[in-house]
């Protein structure tokens, strides 16, 4: 975009603001277990047909304490945590190998809602990754072989050539590459944010108390100032 008058443009960006009035989030009406709260909000995001409700930002931190983010797709969630799939040798994979603490964020713009989740990440089992890999469309399975994710490549032709080569090699049955699979983040902090009028937003944070067995997990629910 050509900016003819940078000063005017800055001013108009600074004036972009929206009032949030769609809903509220109260202690009384929220679930005691954050997983149930997430399930309710995720279902509402799907019912509202927000674009890509399953897209979440994943933040990792490298060994030298440099943070980075990217978007990934949630594929599963339950009391064990939230699962996504990727290349284990990618930047995120390398950062998680050095530092398993990570954060996730959903932003459902149309619902004026954000969910922030923090915790420790583990690889899921090979058999779980195999099972999911086989459900992917063929071109996605070939793509997992064709793309050395996060590596520098000389040009796009390399990807196209790789895809053609692996397509011929594996035909209809590409196996899961060893460097491709799932991660699961086990949350110990959740925050649910609901936009409200006059910037007086609702924020409920759930913090895991102790590490008792899954059935008896206790969550401290606190309201945070917006
Ligand atoms: C909507 C959306 C969904 C994405 N889903 C995934 C995903 O599930 N897994 C993945 O590895 N990359 C996904 N990507 C690409 C990542 O954002 C990112 O470019 C890639 O994983 C490389 O990140 P890294 O170099 O930090 O490891 C997605 C991108 C977008 C925009």
Short mmCIF file of C-alpha atoms and ligand atoms in Angstrom, two decimals:
data_model
loop_
_atom_site.label_atom_id
_atom_site.label_comp_id
_atom_site.label_asym_id
_atom_site.label_seq_id
_atom_site.Cartn_x
_atom_site.Cartn_y
_atom_site.Cartn_z
CA UNK A 1 0.00 0.00 0.00
CA UNK A 2 1.28 3.44 -0.93
CA UNK A 3 1.17 5.82 2.01
CA UNK A 4 0.89 9.32 0.56
CA UNK A 5 0.52 11.08 3.88
CA UNK A 6 2.26 9.08 6.63
CA UNK A 7 1.06 11.42 9.38
CA UNK A 8 -2.60 11.06 8.39
CA UNK A 9 -2.18 7.30 8.11
CA UNK A 10 -0.69 7.03 11.61
CA UNK A 11 -3.56 9.05 13.00
CA UNK A 12 -6.18 6.86 11.39
CA UNK A 13 -4.51 3.69 12.72
CA UNK A 14 -4.41 5.23 16.19
CA UNK A 15 -8.13 5.93 15.90
CA UNK A 16 -9.04 2.32 15.13
CA UNK A 17 -10.93 1.05 18.15
CA UNK A 18 -13.97 -1.05 18.80
CA UNK A 19 -16.34 -1.25 21.72
CA UNK A 20 -16.99 -4.78 22.93
CA UNK A 21 -20.58 -5.41 23.91
CA UNK A 22 -21.55 -8.90 22.83
CA UNK A 23 -21.35 -10.87 26.05
CA UNK A 24 -19.99 -11.17 29.57
CA UNK A 25 -18.06 -13.71 31.58
CA UNK A 26 -18.98 -14.08 35.24
CA UNK A 27 -17.74 -16.26 38.06
CA UNK A 28 -21.28 -17.56 38.59
CA UNK A 29 -21.88 -18.52 34.98
CA UNK A 30 -18.42 -19.95 34.22
CA UNK A 31 -17.35 -23.55 34.78
CA UNK A 32 -15.18 -24.53 37.77
CA UNK A 33 -13.05 -26.64 35.42
CA UNK A 34 -11.33 -24.58 32.67
CA UNK A 35 -11.45 -27.49 30.25
CA UNK A 36 -15.24 -27.37 30.38
CA UNK A 37 -15.16 -23.60 29.91
CA UNK A 38 -12.89 -24.05 26.88
CA UNK A 39 -15.13 -26.75 25.46
CA UNK A 40 -18.14 -24.45 25.76
CA UNK A 41 -16.36 -21.50 24.12
CA UNK A 42 -14.85 -23.67 21.38
CA UNK A 43 -18.28 -25.08 20.56
CA UNK A 44 -19.72 -21.57 20.51
CA UNK A 45 -16.93 -20.42 18.17
CA UNK A 46 -17.74 -23.28 15.81
CA UNK A 47 -21.48 -22.65 16.01
CA UNK A 48 -20.87 -18.96 15.25
CA UNK A 49 -18.86 -20.06 12.19
CA UNK A 50 -15.95 -17.79 13.03
CA UNK A 51 -13.19 -18.23 10.44
CA UNK A 52 -10.78 -21.02 11.41
CA UNK A 53 -11.96 -21.40 15.02
CA UNK A 54 -9.30 -24.10 15.44
CA UNK A 55 -6.38 -21.76 14.64
CA UNK A 56 -4.25 -20.92 17.67
CA UNK A 57 -1.04 -18.99 18.15
CA UNK A 58 1.74 -21.07 19.67
CA UNK A 59 4.51 -19.26 21.52
CA UNK A 60 7.79 -20.97 22.32
CA UNK A 61 11.01 -19.69 23.84
CA UNK A 62 14.45 -20.71 22.66
CA UNK A 63 17.30 -21.77 24.95
CA UNK A 64 18.71 -18.25 24.68
CA UNK A 65 15.35 -16.86 25.87
CA UNK A 66 14.18 -15.49 22.52
CA UNK A 67 10.40 -15.92 22.10
CA UNK A 68 8.71 -16.74 18.79
CA UNK A 69 5.14 -17.34 17.68
CA UNK A 70 3.31 -19.01 14.83
CA UNK A 71 -0.20 -20.28 14.10
CA UNK A 72 -1.05 -23.99 14.32
CA UNK A 73 -4.32 -25.93 14.25
CA UNK A 74 -5.68 -27.68 17.32
CA UNK A 75 -6.61 -31.25 16.44
CA UNK A 76 -7.77 -32.64 19.76
CA UNK A 77 -8.31 -31.62 23.37
CA UNK A 78 -9.25 -33.45 26.54
CA UNK A 79 -8.15 -33.63 30.17
CA UNK A 80 -4.63 -34.59 29.01
CA UNK A 81 -4.17 -31.34 27.08
CA UNK A 82 -4.33 -29.74 23.63
CA UNK A 83 -2.80 -31.43 20.58
CA UNK A 84 -1.38 -30.07 17.31
CA UNK A 85 0.81 -31.59 14.60
CA UNK A 86 3.96 -30.31 13.02
CA UNK A 87 7.53 -31.06 11.98
CA UNK A 88 9.64 -31.96 15.01
CA UNK A 89 12.74 -30.49 13.32
CA UNK A 90 11.08 -27.10 12.70
CA UNK A 91 12.02 -24.00 14.64
CA UNK A 92 9.18 -24.61 17.10
CA UNK A 93 10.24 -28.25 17.42
CA UNK A 94 13.81 -27.29 18.20
CA UNK A 95 12.70 -24.68 20.69
CA UNK A 96 10.38 -27.14 22.43
CA UNK A 97 13.19 -29.70 22.61
CA UNK A 98 15.26 -27.15 24.53
CA UNK A 99 12.45 -25.62 26.57
CA UNK A 100 9.14 -27.48 26.93
CA UNK A 101 7.21 -24.51 28.36
CA UNK A 102 4.88 -22.94 25.81
CA UNK A 103 1.77 -20.81 25.49
CA UNK A 104 -1.25 -20.99 23.19
CA UNK A 105 -3.76 -18.32 22.28
CA UNK A 106 -7.08 -18.41 20.50
CA UNK A 107 -8.59 -15.11 19.33
CA UNK A 108 -12.18 -15.44 18.20
CA UNK A 109 -12.59 -11.90 16.90
CA UNK A 110 -16.31 -12.09 16.12
CA UNK A 111 -17.09 -13.31 19.62
CA UNK A 112 -14.78 -10.74 21.24
CA UNK A 113 -13.08 -13.60 23.05
CA UNK A 114 -9.53 -14.72 23.74
CA UNK A 115 -8.31 -17.86 25.48
CA UNK A 116 -4.72 -17.99 26.72
CA UNK A 117 -3.22 -21.28 27.84
CA UNK A 118 0.19 -22.04 29.37
CA UNK A 119 1.86 -25.29 30.26
CA UNK A 120 4.41 -27.96 29.47
CA UNK A 121 4.59 -29.65 26.08
CA UNK A 122 5.32 -33.30 25.30
CA UNK A 123 5.41 -35.25 22.06
CA UNK A 124 2.41 -37.56 21.72
CA UNK A 125 3.07 -41.26 21.13
CA UNK A 126 4.22 -42.52 17.73
CA UNK A 127 1.08 -44.60 17.40
CA UNK A 128 -1.17 -41.56 18.01
CA UNK A 129 0.79 -39.60 15.37
CA UNK A 130 0.58 -42.54 12.93
CA UNK A 131 -3.17 -42.73 13.40
CA UNK A 132 -3.70 -39.04 12.74
CA UNK A 133 -1.23 -38.94 9.83
CA UNK A 134 -3.23 -41.58 7.99
CA UNK A 135 -6.37 -39.42 8.21
CA UNK A 136 -4.70 -36.53 6.35
CA UNK A 137 -5.36 -35.93 2.65
CA UNK A 138 -2.74 -37.48 0.36
CA UNK A 139 -1.23 -34.16 -0.70
CA UNK A 140 -0.78 -33.18 2.97
CA UNK A 141 0.94 -36.48 3.71
CA UNK A 142 3.26 -35.99 0.73
CA UNK A 143 3.77 -32.38 1.83
CA UNK A 144 5.06 -33.56 5.19
CA UNK A 145 7.85 -35.35 3.30
CA UNK A 146 8.41 -32.56 0.77
CA UNK A 147 8.91 -29.67 3.20
CA UNK A 148 11.95 -29.45 5.48
CA UNK A 149 9.94 -27.05 7.62
CA UNK A 150 11.76 -23.89 8.80
CA UNK A 151 14.88 -24.68 6.72
CA UNK A 152 16.22 -22.22 4.15
CA UNK A 153 15.52 -23.49 0.63
CA UNK A 154 16.83 -21.96 -2.61
CA UNK A 155 13.45 -21.58 -4.33
CA UNK A 156 9.85 -22.87 -4.50
CA UNK A 157 10.83 -25.33 -7.22
CA UNK A 158 12.57 -27.43 -4.57
CA UNK A 159 9.24 -28.05 -2.83
CA UNK A 160 7.44 -28.89 -6.04
CA UNK A 161 10.23 -31.25 -7.09
CA UNK A 162 10.29 -32.90 -3.65
CA UNK A 163 6.51 -33.40 -3.74
CA UNK A 164 6.72 -34.98 -7.19
CA UNK A 165 9.59 -37.26 -6.11
CA UNK A 166 7.87 -38.46 -2.94
CA UNK A 167 4.57 -38.81 -4.79
CA UNK A 168 6.24 -41.27 -7.18
CA UNK A 169 8.11 -43.03 -4.36
CA UNK A 170 5.12 -43.58 -2.07
CA UNK A 171 2.20 -43.50 -4.52
CA UNK A 172 -0.99 -43.64 -2.39
CA UNK A 173 0.64 -44.81 0.85
CA UNK A 174 3.21 -42.42 2.27
CA UNK A 175 4.25 -43.48 5.77
CA UNK A 176 4.56 -40.85 8.51
CA UNK A 177 8.00 -39.23 8.40
CA UNK A 178 9.84 -39.79 11.71
CA UNK A 179 10.30 -36.01 12.02
CA UNK A 180 6.56 -35.31 11.80
CA UNK A 181 4.06 -35.79 14.62
CA UNK A 182 2.00 -34.34 17.41
CA UNK A 183 2.63 -32.34 20.53
CA UNK A 184 0.38 -32.05 23.55
CA UNK A 185 0.39 -29.03 25.87
CA UNK A 186 -0.75 -29.90 29.39
CA UNK A 187 -2.20 -26.66 30.77
CA UNK A 188 -1.46 -25.33 34.22
CA UNK A 189 -2.84 -21.84 33.53
CA UNK A 190 -5.88 -20.87 31.45
CA UNK A 191 -7.27 -17.38 30.96
CA UNK A 192 -10.63 -16.54 29.42
CA UNK A 193 -11.07 -12.97 28.18
CA UNK A 194 -14.37 -11.50 27.16
CA UNK A 195 -14.38 -8.00 25.71
CA UNK A 196 -16.69 -5.58 27.56
CA UNK A 197 -17.83 -2.01 27.28
CA UNK A 198 -15.50 0.90 28.06
CA UNK A 199 -12.44 -1.36 28.23
CA UNK A 200 -13.77 -2.96 31.45
CA UNK A 201 -13.26 -6.44 30.06
CA UNK A 202 -13.85 -9.69 31.93
CA UNK A 203 -10.80 -11.85 32.59
CA UNK A 204 -10.97 -15.13 34.51
CA UNK A 205 -7.71 -16.95 35.16
CA UNK A 206 -7.59 -20.58 36.29
CA UNK A 207 -4.38 -21.78 37.96
CA UNK A 208 -3.75 -25.45 38.67
CA UNK A 209 -3.28 -26.12 42.38
CA UNK A 210 -0.86 -28.98 43.05
CA UNK A 211 -0.43 -32.01 40.84
CA UNK A 212 -2.92 -34.51 42.19
CA UNK A 213 -4.36 -37.13 39.86
CA UNK A 214 -6.33 -35.88 36.88
CA UNK A 215 -9.77 -36.60 38.29
CA UNK A 216 -9.16 -34.42 41.32
CA UNK A 217 -7.37 -31.51 39.72
CA UNK A 218 -8.25 -28.34 41.55
CA UNK A 219 -8.29 -25.02 39.81
CA UNK A 220 -8.07 -21.64 41.49
CA UNK A 221 -10.31 -19.22 39.60
CA UNK A 222 -9.46 -15.53 39.94
CA UNK A 223 -10.64 -12.36 38.21
CA UNK A 224 -7.91 -10.21 36.70
CA UNK A 225 -8.14 -6.51 36.04
CA UNK A 226 -8.41 -5.78 32.34
C1 LIG B 1 -4.24 -20.95 9.89
C2 LIG B 1 -2.87 -21.60 9.93
C3 LIG B 1 -2.75 -22.90 10.40
C4 LIG B 1 -1.51 -23.51 10.47
N1 LIG B 1 -1.43 -24.76 11.00
C5 LIG B 1 -0.21 -25.34 11.15
C6 LIG B 1 -0.10 -26.60 11.81
O1 LIG B 1 -1.08 -27.18 12.31
N2 LIG B 1 1.13 -27.14 11.92
C7 LIG B 1 2.24 -26.51 11.44
O2 LIG B 1 3.34 -27.07 11.55
N3 LIG B 1 2.17 -25.32 10.82
C8 LIG B 1 0.97 -24.71 10.68
N4 LIG B 1 0.88 -23.47 10.08
C9 LIG B 1 2.13 -22.82 9.63
C10 LIG B 1 2.81 -22.20 10.84
O3 LIG B 1 2.15 -21.01 11.22
C11 LIG B 1 4.32 -21.92 10.61
O4 LIG B 1 4.53 -21.17 9.45
C12 LIG B 1 5.12 -23.22 10.51
O5 LIG B 1 4.68 -24.20 11.43
C13 LIG B 1 6.61 -22.96 10.75
O6 LIG B 1 6.80 -22.42 12.04
P1 LIG B 1 8.23 -22.45 12.77
O7 LIG B 1 9.26 -22.14 11.72
O8 LIG B 1 8.16 -21.40 13.83
O9 LIG B 1 8.44 -23.82 13.35
C14 LIG B 1 -0.35 -22.83 10.02
C15 LIG B 1 -0.47 -21.52 9.54
C16 LIG B 1 -1.71 -20.92 9.51
C17 LIG B 1 -1.82 -19.50 9.02
#
